[in-house]
Short mmCIF file of C-alpha atoms and ligand atoms in Angstrom, two decimals:
data_model
loop_
_atom_site.label_atom_id
_atom_site.label_comp_id
_atom_site.label_asym_id
_atom_site.label_seq_id
_atom_site.Cartn_x
_atom_site.Cartn_y
_atom_site.Cartn_z
CA MET T 1 2.45 -5.45 70.75
CA HIS T 2 1.29 -8.51 68.86
CA MET T 3 4.08 -10.74 67.63
CA ARG T 4 3.63 -12.59 64.41
CA SER T 5 4.27 -16.29 64.95
CA SER T 6 7.00 -17.89 62.91
CA LYS T 7 4.41 -20.20 61.34
CA SER T 8 2.34 -17.42 59.84
CA TYR T 9 5.53 -15.76 58.72
CA VAL T 10 6.36 -18.83 56.65
CA ILE T 11 2.90 -18.86 55.10
CA PHE T 12 3.16 -15.18 54.33
CA HIS T 13 6.41 -15.76 52.52
CA TYR T 14 5.10 -18.71 50.64
CA ARG T 15 2.16 -16.68 49.34
CA MET T 16 4.43 -13.88 48.28
CA ASN T 17 6.47 -16.26 46.19
CA THR T 18 3.65 -18.05 44.50
CA GLU T 19 1.87 -14.84 43.70
CA LYS T 20 4.82 -13.30 41.98
CA LYS T 21 3.74 -12.45 38.48
CA ILE T 22 5.42 -14.54 35.83
CA VAL T 23 7.30 -12.58 33.19
CA THR T 24 8.83 -14.28 30.16
CA ARG T 25 10.63 -12.85 27.19
CA PHE T 26 11.36 -13.85 23.66
CA ALA T 27 14.65 -12.28 22.62
CA PRO T 28 15.40 -12.76 18.93
CA SER T 29 18.33 -11.20 17.14
CA PRO T 30 17.15 -9.69 13.85
CA THR T 31 20.06 -11.07 11.87
CA GLY T 32 18.28 -13.47 9.52
CA SER T 33 14.98 -14.86 8.38
CA PHE T 34 12.61 -15.80 11.19
CA HIS T 35 13.28 -19.50 11.73
CA VAL T 36 10.71 -22.06 12.82
CA GLY T 37 12.93 -22.89 15.82
CA SER T 38 12.68 -19.28 17.01
CA ALA T 39 8.92 -19.42 16.57
CA ARG T 40 8.78 -22.47 18.82
CA THR T 41 10.85 -20.64 21.49
CA ALA T 42 8.47 -17.69 21.25
CA LEU T 43 5.52 -20.04 21.53
CA PHE T 44 6.73 -21.78 24.68
CA ASN T 45 7.45 -18.43 26.34
CA TYR T 46 4.03 -17.21 25.31
CA LEU T 47 2.13 -20.31 26.42
CA PHE T 48 3.83 -20.33 29.79
CA ALA T 49 3.18 -16.63 30.42
CA ARG T 50 -0.45 -16.79 29.30
CA LYS T 51 -1.17 -19.93 31.25
CA HIS T 52 -0.03 -18.22 34.44
CA HIS T 53 -1.65 -14.88 33.61
CA GLY T 54 1.79 -13.36 33.38
CA LYS T 55 3.49 -11.01 30.99
CA PHE T 56 5.16 -11.84 27.68
CA ILE T 57 7.83 -9.45 26.47
CA LEU T 58 9.32 -9.20 23.00
CA ARG T 59 12.89 -8.00 23.14
CA ILE T 60 14.71 -7.29 19.90
CA GLU T 61 18.40 -7.99 20.49
CA ASP T 62 19.87 -5.72 17.88
CA THR T 63 23.14 -4.63 19.44
CA ASP T 64 25.16 -6.18 16.63
CA LYS T 65 24.99 -3.15 14.36
CA GLU T 66 26.50 -4.86 11.35
CA ARG T 67 24.32 -7.96 11.28
CA SER T 68 21.02 -6.56 12.58
CA LYS T 69 18.58 -5.40 9.91
CA LYS T 70 15.27 -3.59 10.17
CA GLU T 71 13.72 -5.90 7.56
CA TYR T 72 14.46 -8.92 9.75
CA GLU T 73 12.87 -7.17 12.72
CA GLU T 74 9.79 -6.57 10.57
CA GLU T 75 9.78 -10.23 9.59
CA ILE T 76 9.83 -11.23 13.28
CA ILE T 77 6.91 -8.96 14.02
CA ASP T 78 4.90 -10.09 10.97
CA SER T 79 5.53 -13.76 11.73
CA LEU T 80 4.48 -13.44 15.36
CA SER T 81 1.42 -11.50 14.36
CA TRP T 82 0.42 -14.18 11.83
CA LEU T 83 0.82 -16.79 14.56
CA GLY T 84 -1.22 -14.75 17.02
CA ILE T 85 1.64 -14.54 19.54
CA ASP T 86 1.01 -11.05 20.83
CA HIS T 87 3.39 -9.31 23.20
CA ASP T 88 2.60 -7.14 26.20
CA GLU T 89 5.75 -5.04 25.79
CA ILE T 90 8.40 -4.56 23.15
CA HIS T 91 11.96 -3.33 23.73
CA ARG T 92 14.87 -2.77 21.40
CA GLN T 93 18.36 -3.13 22.80
CA SER T 94 19.68 -0.58 20.32
CA GLU T 95 17.56 2.01 22.13
CA ARG T 96 18.97 1.14 25.55
CA THR T 97 22.65 1.97 25.18
CA ASP T 98 22.48 4.45 28.08
CA VAL T 99 21.10 1.82 30.42
CA TYR T 100 23.91 -0.61 29.64
CA LYS T 101 26.48 2.15 29.95
CA LYS T 102 25.30 2.83 33.49
CA TYR T 103 25.77 -0.82 34.39
CA ILE T 104 29.18 -1.07 32.76
CA GLN T 105 30.32 1.97 34.74
CA LYS T 106 28.95 0.50 37.95
CA LEU T 107 30.69 -2.83 37.33
CA ILE T 108 33.95 -0.99 36.77
CA ASP T 109 33.43 1.19 39.86
CA ASP T 110 32.74 -1.89 41.98
CA ASP T 111 35.79 -3.59 40.51
CA PHE T 112 33.77 -6.42 38.96
CA ALA T 113 35.03 -5.32 35.58
CA TYR T 114 37.99 -3.46 34.21
CA ILE T 115 39.23 -1.74 31.11
CA SER T 116 41.74 -4.01 29.53
CA LYS T 117 44.48 -2.85 27.22
CA GLU T 118 44.69 -5.24 24.33
CA GLU T 119 47.10 -5.80 21.54
CA PRO T 120 45.08 -4.41 18.56
CA GLN T 121 44.30 -7.26 16.15
CA GLU T 122 44.36 -4.95 13.18
CA GLU T 123 46.17 -1.72 12.72
CA GLY T 124 44.06 1.27 13.64
CA LYS T 125 41.64 -0.88 15.62
CA ARG T 126 40.65 -0.22 19.21
CA SER T 127 43.14 -1.32 21.81
CA GLU T 128 40.82 -1.49 24.82
CA VAL T 129 37.91 -3.70 25.80
CA ILE T 130 35.96 -4.13 29.01
CA ARG T 131 36.46 -7.44 30.72
CA PHE T 132 34.65 -9.09 33.58
CA ARG T 133 36.81 -10.08 36.55
CA ASN T 134 36.15 -13.79 36.77
CA PRO T 135 35.75 -14.91 40.40
CA HIS T 136 36.76 -18.46 39.40
CA LYS T 137 34.06 -20.38 41.12
CA LYS T 138 31.55 -23.14 40.63
CA VAL T 139 28.15 -22.05 39.41
CA SER T 140 25.18 -24.34 39.42
CA PHE T 141 21.57 -23.82 38.46
CA LYS T 142 18.50 -25.97 38.41
CA ASP T 143 17.17 -26.01 34.91
CA LEU T 144 13.40 -26.61 34.88
CA ILE T 145 13.78 -29.06 32.01
CA LEU T 146 17.28 -30.48 32.30
CA GLY T 147 17.77 -30.57 36.07
CA THR T 148 20.86 -29.36 37.90
CA ILE T 149 23.70 -28.11 35.72
CA GLU T 150 27.07 -27.21 37.17
CA PHE T 151 29.94 -25.27 35.64
CA ASP T 152 33.39 -24.29 36.76
CA THR T 153 33.73 -20.75 35.47
CA THR T 154 37.54 -20.75 35.61
CA ASP T 155 37.81 -21.83 31.97
CA LEU T 156 35.85 -18.77 30.89
CA GLY T 157 38.65 -16.44 31.90
CA ASP T 158 38.03 -12.72 32.21
CA PHE T 159 35.50 -12.62 29.39
CA VAL T 160 34.74 -9.46 27.43
CA ILE T 161 31.43 -7.79 28.32
CA ALA T 162 31.72 -4.67 26.15
CA LYS T 163 33.89 -3.44 23.31
CA ASP T 164 33.65 0.03 24.83
CA MET T 165 31.23 1.97 27.02
CA ASP T 166 28.75 2.31 24.15
CA THR T 167 29.10 -1.17 22.73
CA PRO T 168 27.99 -3.79 25.25
CA LEU T 169 28.08 -7.43 24.21
CA TYR T 170 25.35 -10.04 24.27
CA ASN T 171 25.85 -11.58 27.73
CA LEU T 172 25.77 -8.21 29.44
CA THR T 173 22.74 -6.82 27.64
CA VAL T 174 20.78 -10.02 28.31
CA VAL T 175 21.56 -9.87 32.01
CA VAL T 176 20.78 -6.17 32.39
CA ASP T 177 17.51 -6.52 30.52
CA ASP T 178 16.39 -9.70 32.23
CA PHE T 179 16.95 -7.87 35.52
CA GLU T 180 15.44 -4.52 34.56
CA LEU T 181 12.40 -6.07 32.89
CA GLY T 182 11.77 -8.36 35.84
CA ILE T 183 12.06 -11.58 33.88
CA THR T 184 11.16 -14.53 36.10
CA HIS T 185 11.68 -17.35 33.58
CA VAL T 186 14.28 -17.53 30.86
CA ILE T 187 12.98 -20.04 28.33
CA ARG T 188 15.33 -20.45 25.39
CA GLY T 189 17.12 -22.98 23.19
CA GLN T 190 19.66 -25.41 24.56
CA ASP T 191 22.29 -23.70 22.42
CA HIS T 192 22.31 -21.00 25.11
CA ILE T 193 23.28 -23.27 28.02
CA SER T 194 26.94 -22.37 27.66
CA ASN T 195 26.07 -18.68 28.08
CA THR T 196 24.25 -19.28 31.33
CA PRO T 197 27.26 -19.44 33.70
CA ARG T 198 28.59 -16.13 32.33
CA GLN T 199 25.16 -14.60 32.76
CA ILE T 200 24.83 -15.91 36.31
CA LEU T 201 28.19 -14.38 37.26
CA LEU T 202 27.09 -11.06 35.80
CA LEU T 203 23.72 -11.22 37.56
CA GLU T 204 25.50 -11.71 40.85
CA ALA T 205 27.83 -8.83 40.14
CA ILE T 206 25.01 -6.38 39.44
CA GLY T 207 23.08 -7.67 42.46
CA ALA T 208 20.19 -9.09 40.51
CA THR T 209 17.98 -12.01 41.48
CA ARG T 210 18.45 -14.98 39.28
CA PRO T 211 15.60 -15.92 36.96
CA LEU T 212 14.62 -19.57 36.58
CA TYR T 213 16.05 -21.22 33.49
CA ALA T 214 14.36 -23.63 31.11
CA HIS T 215 16.50 -24.68 28.16
CA ILE T 216 14.36 -26.25 25.49
CA PRO T 217 15.51 -28.95 23.05
CA LEU T 218 16.63 -28.03 19.57
CA ILE T 219 14.65 -28.78 16.44
CA LEU T 220 16.31 -31.16 14.03
CA ALA T 221 15.43 -32.31 10.51
CA SER T 222 14.22 -35.89 9.90
CA ASP T 223 17.81 -37.02 9.26
CA ARG T 224 18.69 -35.69 12.74
CA SER T 225 20.93 -32.96 11.38
CA LYS T 226 20.43 -29.27 12.03
CA LEU T 227 17.28 -28.06 10.29
CA SER T 228 18.41 -25.98 7.35
CA LYS T 229 17.37 -24.74 3.91
CA ARG T 230 18.44 -27.97 2.25
CA HIS T 231 15.62 -29.75 4.14
CA GLY T 232 13.03 -27.33 2.76
CA ALA T 233 11.45 -24.19 4.10
CA THR T 234 12.79 -22.96 7.44
CA SER T 235 11.21 -19.54 7.77
CA VAL T 236 7.79 -19.06 9.31
CA LEU T 237 6.50 -16.83 6.53
CA GLU T 238 7.23 -19.53 3.97
CA TYR T 239 4.77 -21.74 5.82
CA LYS T 240 2.23 -18.95 5.80
CA GLU T 241 2.72 -18.64 2.02
CA MET T 242 2.26 -22.38 1.62
CA GLY T 243 -1.20 -22.02 3.06
CA TYR T 244 -0.92 -23.63 6.47
CA MET T 245 -3.30 -22.34 9.09
CA SER T 246 -1.57 -20.47 11.87
CA GLU T 247 -3.37 -22.37 14.59
CA ALA T 248 -2.34 -25.69 13.06
CA PHE T 249 1.23 -24.51 12.64
CA LEU T 250 1.36 -23.55 16.33
CA ASN T 251 -0.10 -26.90 17.30
CA PHE T 252 2.56 -28.65 15.22
CA LEU T 253 5.39 -26.52 16.67
CA ALA T 254 4.21 -27.15 20.21
CA LEU T 255 4.43 -30.89 19.64
CA ILE T 256 8.10 -30.68 18.69
CA GLY T 257 9.62 -31.27 22.08
CA TRP T 258 6.45 -31.27 24.14
CA ASN T 259 3.27 -33.22 24.63
CA PRO T 260 0.78 -33.24 27.46
CA GLY T 261 1.46 -36.87 28.29
CA THR T 262 -1.70 -38.23 26.64
CA ASP T 263 -2.40 -39.53 23.13
CA GLU T 264 -4.17 -36.33 22.22
CA GLU T 265 -2.38 -34.28 19.59
CA ILE T 266 -4.80 -31.78 18.14
CA PHE T 267 -5.21 -28.62 20.17
CA SER T 268 -6.61 -25.17 19.64
CA PHE T 269 -4.49 -22.23 20.76
CA GLU T 270 -6.63 -21.93 23.91
CA GLN T 271 -6.13 -25.60 24.71
CA LEU T 272 -2.37 -25.29 24.26
CA ILE T 273 -2.33 -22.46 26.79
CA GLU T 274 -4.37 -24.52 29.19
CA LYS T 275 -2.35 -27.72 28.85
CA PHE T 276 1.19 -26.43 28.45
CA GLU T 277 3.64 -27.34 31.21
CA LEU T 278 7.34 -26.56 31.13
CA GLU T 279 8.05 -29.68 33.16
CA LYS T 280 6.69 -31.81 30.33
CA VAL T 281 9.06 -30.38 27.74
CA HIS T 282 11.40 -33.12 26.54
CA LYS T 283 15.10 -33.11 27.24
CA GLY T 284 16.13 -34.49 23.84
CA SER T 285 15.92 -32.83 20.44
CA GLY T 286 12.66 -32.80 18.51
CA ILE T 287 12.17 -33.56 14.83
CA PHE T 288 10.59 -31.20 12.31
CA ASN T 289 8.50 -33.59 10.25
CA PRO T 290 6.71 -31.91 7.30
CA GLU T 291 4.33 -34.88 6.85
CA LYS T 292 3.22 -34.47 10.42
CA LEU T 293 2.63 -30.78 9.78
CA ASP T 294 0.35 -31.70 6.85
CA TRP T 295 -1.53 -34.14 9.05
CA VAL T 296 -1.98 -31.63 11.87
CA ASN T 297 -3.14 -29.00 9.38
CA LYS T 298 -5.64 -31.39 7.86
CA GLU T 299 -7.02 -32.25 11.30
CA HIS T 300 -7.51 -28.52 11.91
CA LEU T 301 -9.18 -28.14 8.50
CA LYS T 302 -11.68 -30.81 9.50
CA LEU T 303 -12.60 -28.80 12.58
CA LEU T 304 -13.65 -25.73 10.58
CA THR T 305 -17.34 -25.07 10.16
CA GLU T 306 -18.83 -24.74 6.69
CA ILE T 307 -18.98 -20.96 7.03
CA GLU T 308 -15.36 -20.75 8.21
CA ILE T 309 -14.25 -22.89 5.28
CA GLU T 310 -16.16 -20.76 2.84
CA ILE T 311 -14.63 -17.55 4.16
CA ALA T 312 -11.11 -19.01 4.29
CA ILE T 313 -11.26 -20.71 0.94
CA LYS T 314 -12.43 -17.56 -0.86
CA LYS T 315 -9.30 -15.78 0.36
CA VAL T 316 -6.95 -18.41 -0.98
CA LEU T 317 -8.56 -19.36 -4.28
CA PRO T 318 -5.94 -19.47 -7.02
CA SER T 319 -6.74 -17.24 -9.98
CA GLU T 320 -6.20 -20.20 -12.35
CA LEU T 321 -9.38 -21.73 -10.98
CA LYS T 322 -11.53 -18.95 -12.37
CA GLN T 323 -9.91 -19.38 -15.76
CA ILE T 324 -11.23 -22.91 -16.12
CA GLU T 325 -13.76 -23.03 -18.92
CA GLY T 326 -17.27 -23.11 -17.50
CA TYR T 327 -16.15 -21.97 -14.03
CA SER T 328 -18.97 -20.78 -11.83
CA GLU T 329 -19.12 -19.94 -8.15
CA GLU T 330 -22.23 -22.01 -7.84
CA ILE T 331 -20.45 -25.18 -8.94
CA PHE T 332 -17.44 -24.32 -6.87
CA SER T 333 -19.57 -24.05 -3.71
CA LYS T 334 -20.84 -27.53 -4.45
CA ILE T 335 -17.36 -29.04 -4.68
CA ILE T 336 -15.97 -27.42 -1.53
CA PRO T 337 -16.46 -30.59 0.58
CA ILE T 338 -14.74 -32.66 -2.13
CA VAL T 339 -11.86 -30.19 -2.32
CA ILE T 340 -11.44 -30.16 1.47
CA GLU T 341 -11.33 -33.93 1.47
CA ARG T 342 -8.43 -33.88 -0.98
CA ILE T 343 -6.18 -31.19 0.49
CA SER T 344 -4.15 -30.81 3.64
CA LYS T 345 -3.28 -27.12 3.22
CA TRP T 346 -4.68 -24.27 1.19
CA SER T 347 -1.95 -24.23 -1.45
CA ASP T 348 -2.92 -27.81 -2.38
CA ILE T 349 -5.94 -26.29 -4.13
CA ALA T 350 -3.62 -24.62 -6.63
CA THR T 351 -1.93 -27.98 -7.16
CA LEU T 352 -5.27 -29.68 -7.80
CA VAL T 353 -6.12 -27.00 -10.33
CA LYS T 354 -2.72 -27.25 -12.02
CA GLU T 355 -3.00 -31.01 -12.27
CA GLY T 356 -6.43 -30.69 -13.89
CA GLU T 357 -8.14 -32.37 -10.95
CA LEU T 358 -10.98 -29.89 -10.72
CA GLU T 359 -11.58 -29.07 -14.37
CA TYR T 360 -14.14 -31.76 -15.08
CA TYR T 361 -16.60 -30.32 -12.59
CA PHE T 362 -16.92 -27.34 -14.89
CA THR T 363 -16.10 -28.66 -18.38
CA GLN T 364 -16.74 -31.78 -20.45
CA PRO T 365 -13.53 -33.80 -20.03
CA SER T 366 -11.56 -35.27 -22.90
CA TYR T 367 -10.33 -38.85 -22.74
CA ASP T 368 -9.67 -41.91 -24.91
CA SER T 369 -12.56 -44.25 -25.53
CA ALA T 370 -10.37 -47.16 -24.36
CA GLN T 371 -10.29 -45.57 -20.91
CA LEU T 372 -14.02 -46.22 -20.59
CA VAL T 373 -13.58 -50.00 -20.59
CA TRP T 374 -13.11 -51.71 -17.24
CA LYS T 375 -10.50 -54.50 -17.01
CA LYS T 376 -11.92 -57.61 -18.77
CA SER T 377 -15.06 -55.86 -19.95
CA THR T 378 -15.50 -54.90 -23.62
CA ALA T 379 -16.42 -51.66 -25.36
CA GLU T 380 -19.71 -53.19 -26.34
CA ASP T 381 -20.50 -54.14 -22.77
CA ALA T 382 -19.54 -50.70 -21.52
CA LYS T 383 -21.91 -49.15 -24.03
CA LYS T 384 -24.73 -51.46 -22.98
CA TYR T 385 -24.21 -50.72 -19.28
CA LEU T 386 -24.06 -46.98 -19.83
CA GLU T 387 -27.28 -47.12 -21.80
CA LYS T 388 -28.93 -48.84 -18.87
CA VAL T 389 -27.47 -46.26 -16.47
CA ILE T 390 -29.08 -43.50 -18.53
CA GLU T 391 -32.37 -45.34 -18.56
CA LEU T 392 -32.30 -45.57 -14.75
CA LEU T 393 -31.19 -41.96 -14.25
CA GLU T 394 -33.99 -40.74 -16.54
CA THR T 395 -36.50 -42.03 -14.00
CA MET T 396 -35.12 -39.67 -11.36
CA ASN T 397 -36.39 -36.31 -10.23
CA THR T 398 -34.15 -33.35 -11.12
CA GLU T 399 -34.73 -31.76 -7.70
CA ASP T 400 -33.93 -34.93 -5.86
CA PHE T 401 -30.74 -35.76 -7.71
CA ASN T 402 -27.90 -36.20 -5.23
CA SER T 403 -25.15 -38.69 -4.50
CA LEU T 404 -27.34 -40.76 -2.21
CA THR T 405 -30.36 -40.98 -4.50
CA VAL T 406 -28.16 -41.67 -7.55
CA LYS T 407 -26.44 -44.44 -5.63
CA ASP T 408 -29.80 -45.88 -4.57
CA THR T 409 -30.98 -45.83 -8.14
CA LEU T 410 -27.94 -47.56 -9.62
CA TRP T 411 -26.64 -49.77 -6.85
CA SER T 412 -28.59 -52.97 -7.37
CA TYR T 413 -27.92 -52.90 -11.12
CA ALA T 414 -24.19 -52.34 -10.50
CA GLU T 415 -24.13 -55.20 -8.01
CA GLU T 416 -25.94 -57.49 -10.41
CA ILE T 417 -23.54 -56.82 -13.35
CA GLY T 418 -20.36 -56.08 -11.40
CA LYS T 419 -19.57 -52.76 -9.77
CA GLY T 420 -16.42 -52.11 -11.78
CA ASP T 421 -18.13 -52.95 -15.09
CA VAL T 422 -20.87 -50.38 -14.55
CA LEU T 423 -19.38 -47.70 -12.32
CA TRP T 424 -15.95 -47.44 -13.93
CA PRO T 425 -17.21 -46.36 -17.37
CA MET T 426 -19.72 -44.06 -15.72
CA ARG T 427 -17.01 -42.40 -13.65
CA VAL T 428 -14.69 -41.97 -16.62
CA ALA T 429 -17.58 -40.56 -18.66
CA LEU T 430 -18.06 -37.89 -15.98
CA SER T 431 -14.47 -37.12 -15.04
CA GLY T 432 -12.21 -38.40 -17.81
CA LYS T 433 -9.92 -39.62 -15.04
CA ASP T 434 -8.67 -42.98 -13.86
CA ARG T 435 -8.85 -41.62 -10.33
CA SER T 436 -11.52 -39.30 -9.02
CA PRO T 437 -14.25 -39.22 -6.41
CA ASP T 438 -17.00 -41.80 -6.97
CA PRO T 439 -19.50 -41.21 -9.81
CA PHE T 440 -22.36 -40.51 -7.38
CA MET T 441 -20.61 -37.49 -5.92
CA ILE T 442 -19.68 -36.16 -9.34
CA SER T 443 -23.26 -36.67 -10.55
CA GLU T 444 -24.57 -34.58 -7.69
CA VAL T 445 -22.28 -31.69 -8.62
CA LEU T 446 -23.10 -31.92 -12.33
CA GLY T 447 -26.84 -32.33 -11.89
CA LYS T 448 -29.14 -34.67 -13.81
CA ASP T 449 -28.96 -33.09 -17.26
CA GLU T 450 -25.20 -32.69 -17.44
CA THR T 451 -24.66 -36.18 -16.04
CA ILE T 452 -26.83 -37.76 -18.68
CA LYS T 453 -25.31 -35.57 -21.39
CA ARG T 454 -21.78 -36.73 -20.51
CA ILE T 455 -22.76 -40.38 -20.44
CA LYS T 456 -24.34 -39.97 -23.90
CA ILE T 457 -21.09 -38.51 -25.21
CA ALA T 458 -19.27 -41.56 -23.83
CA ILE T 459 -21.68 -43.92 -25.53
CA GLU T 460 -21.06 -42.18 -28.84
CA LYS T 461 -17.33 -42.70 -28.41
CA LEU T 462 -17.70 -46.42 -27.82
N1 LIG F 501 19.29 -13.11 21.16
C1 LIG F 501 19.51 -14.49 21.41
C2 LIG F 501 19.24 -15.28 20.14
O1 LIG F 501 18.60 -14.81 19.25
C3 LIG F 501 18.65 -15.05 22.51
C4 LIG F 501 19.06 -14.64 23.84
C5 LIG F 501 18.36 -15.30 24.97
O2 LIG F 501 17.26 -15.87 24.78
O3 LIG F 501 18.88 -15.24 26.08
O4 LIG F 501 19.64 -16.41 20.04
#
């Protein structure tokens, strides 16, 4: 018979281990709105599983019958679907009572747990719970982010694992499910570290292999306090409503507590999967910075192609826009690049409309004649310069009337007289605003006739 050498045996084992399929889980409790912190936990679990061609499981932890609500479960599912975090399996703990019961019975049979008679806290309340027999020992685990963590479990006492055979508590259900679903990596918030020693004791008692743990840093607000409603929106769907792009939102979330170790910050979903490494997740808390979110979203906006922008923008156009006098799709298509330049998220379009920032592209603006006069210039001068501008514009071809050709036509005159003296009144004549894009861009949108018409109206006012 051929004996396998010890060397090849080692290699065989090594291969077995590295080829083990990675399985992660995201295990939210549907007891409140779906928080951005939960979304980040889901994301890290997802990125890690996808990167290693593993499995990502969604597990709804709804054993708390009073606090769990179906509408919150729906919100979790809608939020994840908006973000594109798709699961390979879904499980609901409320549907697994029989499984937990089997384990509770086994723990009792093996004397790892016992039914404990308790003094009822309220009259008529149950007087028994199921407690775990604490072996009083030291438990240590190597957290993939935080390093070795050691606990003495003595302080935990004989903790309760179920209220009764049909009502298991959190630590037990997590352990049973992590074991039964073959979870290899438990990636969750640092607020769960204190649960880990209890869970390790229970894993040992049911004879389960221990998953690897990675406790990720919490998300704080800019003032370093817990991120809450008073800092602004905290639920994922609110960000969807505000018109952020899901890919940008994921990019932003990933950067709270992680970066690939380079200066690069803008990533597509695919790139996040490729670059994500658990080992590079920070130990300390991350900050949720809304300005950074706007910046990341804007960077993603810039990456969209013209066609993508057109499709996206049509879906988010506020109805107020179409109510502007003189609105036409044709003009709107022309101002898309200008609009994109001025927004960082889709809902900013509605703000621009509300603030009257887009009206003048469609309608003759109203303004005071005094507004037309630049600093030390006079009304008379402004009139003279505008007359000259018209004279120059008249020489132009209607078909060849765009921001570049208009600029070419007017530039040397503006330089000769003073740019502010000439271009300020022209810009106000076209937009009625103290601040707006330059007059060349507006001229292109308006076209030759409308541009000249508006400048004539300004001259009449002066
Ligand atoms: N259900 C727990 C929660 O929502 C998470 C449990 C876990 O990840 O182990 O906080």
